Amino acid sequence: MKPARTKTPRKPVVKKGSQTSLKDPVGVYCRVRPLSFPDHECCIEVINNTTVQLHTPEGYRLNRNGDYKESCFTGLEKKIFAKTQYSFKQVFGTHTTQKELFDVVANPLVDDLIHGKNGLLFTYGVTGSGKTHTMTGSPGEGGLLPRCLGMIFNSIGSFQAKRYVFKCNDRNSMDIQCEVDALLERQKREAMPHPKTPAIKRQADPEFADMINLQEFCKAEEVDEDSVYGVFVSYIEIYNNYIYDLLEEVSFDPIKPKWNSCSTPMRNTDFVPPQSKLLREDKNHNMYVAGCTEVEVKSVEEAFEVFWRGQKKRRIANTHLNRESSRSHSVFNIKLVQAPLDADGDNVLQEKEQITISQLSLVDLAGSERTNRTKAEGNRLREAGNINQSLMTLRTCMEVLRENQMYGTNKMVPYRDSKLTHLFKNYFDGEGKVRMIVCVNPKAEDYEESLQVMRFAEVTQEVEVARPVDKAICGLTPGRRFRNHARAGPVELLVTEVVLQSFPPLPSCEILDINDEQTLPRLIEALEKRHQLRQMMTDEFNKQSVTFKAMLQEFDNGVLNKENYIQGKLNEKEKVISGQKLEIERLEKKNKTLEYKSAFQIEILEKTTTIYEEDKRNLQQELETQNQKLQRQFSDKRRLEARLQGMVTETTMKWEKECERRVAAKQLEMQNKLWVKDEKLKQLKAIVTEPKTEKPERPSRARDQEKAPQRSVSPSPVPNVPPLRLRHRRSRSAGDRWVDHKPASNVQTETVMQPHVPHAITVSVANEKALAKCEKYMLTHQELASDGEIETKLIKGDVYKTRGGGQSVQFTDIETLKQESPTGRKRRSSTVTPAQPDGAESEWTDVETRVGCSVAVEMRAGSQLGPGYQHHAQPKRKKP
């Protein structure tokens, strides 16, 4: 028979027609821990042994962003969304013991381990949900790990190989040594000052003695008695996505270094931080930790002592939610090595190909946590981020595996995104039994995290893993261990005694006389009879043996035929059962998919309704705002219409008065002209007729003076006044240069007082070049006064340079030139000036006023006093 290949956590070759074509789903179990305080609100209820129900805590609901805020649901909405049910393979309530949990979850995995099959068991949940308690246990109540060790050694205790018969190598496989080499290795290790392996008979440490002293005795069934076994354990942790060996021996004084406030070691020349390990792939494409310490153990006490030694090195910290929170993922590997005995049943068969290696990995995952609840910062915040990232990668791998298996896709599973998933990809891509225990805390504060854990568990239990195959038979005779040991045992002696009693008794063999001739013949005759009887018994035995062999052969043929017939029937039944199971699984998956879609659609509809209601409220508020705005605009429009109506009425009255005044002024002017002509005619008549000494009186103008005529452009009847010398008003700053800005639209006046500025640059349009050369600025501005006269204003200011490279004008004062009649009526100008477009006439200059001003005008560089003209302040109004 072809020898079997060495087994490791994954079979690289799938044999046709074997059981590897069958797959089993990942077994997901749920354990609910009891509340720390009975008066706290509980959000998880155990419905039956396979179903739990989550209740939404009072005063909370799910919003659009996935957060929880105060609830505003109606009664019907609360009934729909307040409860959510999740199904598991089995649910363990708050009163479940560690023994009950072990018998259901871990016992089958240990049984498979002893029969050469691989297994993976990991705990998953939020921080503080009882994962470490489930895996390790507490004093007086051992967890799954010590119970697994107890079952292993109870099953193989008397079949263990001597120490160092099996020896680890660095290629994730085992070497086998003979008894002599193993003895030399033991003597060499015992001679070392600090042996790595503790003594077998050493008593358990009182610190964990209560965890391994279990009252229940558990043992696997049908253990192969013709093999020898060896148990190797290793313990690693995955911290910040780096792998560290917790059993690695330190090369310096094992005094712990001092740690500062940031939870990092202080500078110490004696302290060497542990080196992270790398993942490697062996020849069978199985992942393993290179350079990891594997310790051979021979008892439960020794194995748990090794575990406890590594547990003390594991990273834990005190957080806001858990006093001893695991900051890393821990993996405790139990590797069982078995090899068959030789044909004599005395020694181990020295063939490496006959070695079978099976492995059970017990994983305690760090709890997922939210930093806003744990109040983590610094290193704790970095640890929480790496923990959540690795758990998210695990969830992503499960979702991709589920999608590939359900829909036939071939998406790449991102195992390499995390060391955790990369290490255990053999179980999901290869073969082995995978089980997960979901630990949940029913308190209301963990509702959000528990909801995410339940959703991940729902996805995980739909992932299928290849069923492990049975180990191959070595081909040696079974039962050789005890058969060879019992060769000279009491059973054989009893058979010999019965056979001897069936022979005739021997005569006396004592010869007293030398001439005795009867004793020897009688002895010879008795011996010949015994020989004949023996020959007859031998022939009879041979005949019976042949007959018995024929009967056995016939019986074997009958049994074989019956077995073939039964096997055929069983195959047919199995096919029918397999088809029915597949149909049931398909219907269950379809039912779950429909339930999930319905719940998802209801949730989407509820969210959409909430969004629409919010949009409706926003639109109503916006509509109200627009209505108020329109009302305000309508009110402003009515006020503006009333104001404009008043302005139109006022302007109409003003222009009516102005028209009346101008008509009166025109009438007065015409009367004056008519009077002048009458006077000339009278003088001419007097000259012609007779001279008179008396001067005729001028008609009374009292009626005309009652009106306010506009100044006429006709010559004044006053006698001519001798011309006066024009006086120029001296400027205050005669020493500065001025820009004399006189617009081209100004009207020339004939006043005595005229503005005169020496060293002035006269311009009609202000420009940058002129302003750059001067320090003063004067603008001549003309406007029509209320009495119809032209009023000339001289606006003066100082020129400053600005930061932008231009010039700024700061107005300082205003001089006003205005012409009035000294008698209260307007005098006629000596000359007639052309009429202006706005009706302005000749100017009289007899008053000078000065009004302060705080107006600044800035001219930008490159401008022509156009758009760059900027007012920095408003001019002050004149006091009435």
Coordinates of N, CA and C in Angstrom, one line a residue, residues 123-190:
T123 N -12.6 33.2 19.3 CA -13.7 34.0 20.0 C -13.7 35.4 19.4
Y124 N -14.9 35.9 19.2 CA -15.0 37.2 18.5 C -16.1 38.0 19.3
G125 N -15.8 39.3 19.4 CA -16.8 40.2 20.1 C -16.2 41.5 20.5
V126 N -17.0 42.3 21.1 CA -16.5 43.7 21.5 C -15.7 43.5 22.8
T127 N -15.0 44.6 23.1 CA -14.2 44.5 24.3 C -15.1 44.4 25.5
G128 N -14.7 43.6 26.5 CA -15.5 43.4 27.7 C -16.6 42.4 27.6
S129 N -16.7 41.6 26.5 CA -17.8 40.7 26.3 C -17.5 39.3 26.8
G130 N -16.3 39.0 27.4 CA -16.0 37.7 27.9 C -15.3 36.7 27.0
K131 N -14.5 37.2 26.1 CA -13.8 36.3 25.2 C -12.7 35.6 25.9
T132 N -11.8 36.4 26.6 CA -10.7 35.8 27.3 C -11.2 34.8 28.4
H133 N -12.3 35.1 29.1 CA -12.9 34.2 30.1 C -13.3 32.9 29.4
T134 N -13.9 33.0 28.3 CA -14.4 31.8 27.6 C -13.2 31.0 27.2
M135 N -12.1 31.6 26.7 CA -11.0 30.8 26.2 C -10.1 30.3 27.3
T136 N -9.8 31.1 28.3 CA -8.8 30.7 29.4 C -9.6 30.3 30.6
G137 N -10.6 31.0 31.0 CA -11.3 30.6 32.2 C -10.9 31.5 33.4
S138 N -11.3 31.1 34.6 CA -11.0 31.8 35.8 C -10.8 30.7 36.9
P139 N -10.2 31.1 38.0 CA -9.9 30.1 39.1 C -11.2 29.3 39.5
G140 N -11.1 28.0 39.5 CA -12.2 27.2 39.8 C -13.1 26.9 38.6
E141 N -12.9 27.6 37.5 CA -13.8 27.4 36.3 C -12.9 27.5 35.1
G142 N -12.3 26.4 34.7 CA -11.4 26.4 33.6 C -12.1 26.7 32.3
G143 N -11.4 27.3 31.3 CA -12.0 27.6 30.0 C -11.8 26.5 29.0
L144 N -12.0 26.9 27.8 CA -11.9 25.9 26.7 C -10.4 25.4 26.6
L145 N -9.5 26.2 26.7 CA -8.1 25.8 26.5 C -7.6 24.8 27.5
P146 N -7.7 24.9 28.8 CA -7.3 23.8 29.7 C -8.2 22.6 29.6
R147 N -9.4 22.7 29.2 CA -10.2 21.5 29.0 C -9.8 20.7 27.7
C148 N -9.4 21.5 26.7 CA -8.8 20.8 25.5 C -7.6 20.0 25.8
L149 N -6.7 20.7 26.6 CA -5.4 20.0 27.0 C -5.7 18.8 27.8
G150 N -6.7 18.9 28.7 CA -7.0 17.7 29.6 C -7.6 16.6 28.8
M151 N -8.4 16.8 27.8 CA -9.0 15.8 26.9 C -7.9 15.1 26.1
I152 N -6.9 15.9 25.6 CA -5.9 15.3 24.8 C -5.0 14.4 25.6
F153 N -4.6 14.8 26.8 CA -3.7 13.9 27.6 C -4.4 12.8 28.2
N154 N -5.7 12.9 28.5 CA -6.5 11.8 29.0 C -6.6 10.7 27.9
S155 N -6.6 11.1 26.6 CA -6.8 10.1 25.5 C -5.5 9.5 25.1
I156 N -4.4 10.2 25.2 CA -3.1 9.6 24.7 C -2.1 9.4 25.8
G157 N -2.5 9.5 27.0 CA -1.5 9.5 28.1 C -0.6 8.3 28.1
S158 N -1.2 7.1 27.9 CA -0.3 5.9 28.0 C 0.3 5.6 26.6
F159 N 0.0 6.4 25.6 CA 0.6 6.1 24.3 C 1.6 7.2 23.8
Q160 N 2.0 8.0 24.7 CA 2.9 9.1 24.4 C 4.3 8.5 24.1
A161 N 5.0 9.1 23.1 CA 6.4 8.7 22.8 C 7.3 9.4 23.9
K162 N 8.5 8.8 24.0 CA 9.4 9.5 24.9 C 9.9 10.8 24.3
R163 N 10.3 11.7 25.3 CA 10.6 13.0 24.9 C 11.8 13.0 23.9
Y164 N 11.7 13.9 22.9 CA 12.7 14.1 21.8 C 12.7 12.9 20.8
V165 N 11.7 12.0 20.8 CA 11.6 11.1 19.7 C 11.2 11.8 18.5
F166 N 10.2 12.8 18.7 CA 9.9 13.7 17.6 C 10.6 15.0 17.8
K167 N 11.1 15.5 16.7 CA 11.9 16.8 16.8 C 11.5 17.7 15.7
C168 N 11.3 19.0 16.2 CA 10.8 20.0 15.2 C 12.0 20.5 14.3
N169 N 11.6 20.9 13.1 CA 12.6 21.5 12.2 C 12.1 22.9 11.8
D170 N 12.8 23.6 11.0 CA 12.4 24.9 10.6 C 11.6 25.0 9.3
R171 N 11.1 23.8 8.9 CA 10.3 23.7 7.6 C 8.9 23.3 7.9
N172 N 8.4 23.6 9.1 CA 7.0 23.3 9.5 C 6.7 21.8 9.4
S173 N 7.6 21.0 9.7 CA 7.4 19.5 9.7 C 8.2 18.9 10.9
M174 N 8.2 17.6 11.0 CA 8.8 16.9 12.1 C 9.8 15.9 11.6
D175 N 10.8 15.7 12.4 CA 11.8 14.6 12.2 C 11.6 13.6 13.3
I176 N 12.0 12.3 13.0 CA 11.8 11.3 14.0 C 13.2 10.7 14.3
Q177 N 13.4 10.4 15.6 CA 14.7 9.9 16.1 C 14.5 8.5 16.7
C178 N 15.5 7.7 16.8 CA 15.5 6.5 17.4 C 15.6 6.7 18.9
E179 N 15.4 5.6 19.7 CA 15.4 5.7 21.1 C 16.8 6.1 21.7
V180 N 17.9 5.7 21.0 CA 19.2 6.1 21.5 C 19.4 7.6 21.3
D181 N 19.1 8.1 20.1 CA 19.3 9.5 19.9 C 18.4 10.4 20.8
A182 N 17.2 9.9 21.0 CA 16.3 10.6 21.9 C 16.9 10.6 23.4
L183 N 17.5 9.5 23.8 CA 18.1 9.5 25.1 C 19.2 10.4 25.2
L184 N 20.1 10.5 24.2 CA 21.2 11.4 24.2 C 20.7 12.9 24.2
E185 N 19.7 13.1 23.5 CA 19.1 14.5 23.5 C 18.6 14.9 24.9
R186 N 17.9 13.9 25.5 CA 17.4 14.2 26.9 C 18.5 14.5 27.9
Q187 N 19.6 13.7 27.8 CA 20.7 13.9 28.7 C 21.4 15.2 28.4
K188 N 21.5 15.6 27.2 CA 22.1 16.9 26.8 C 21.2 18.0 27.3
R189 N 19.9 18.0 27.2 CA 19.1 19.1 27.7 C 19.1 19.1 29.2
E190 N 19.1 18.0 29.9 CA 19.1 18.0 31.3 C 20.4 18.5 31.9

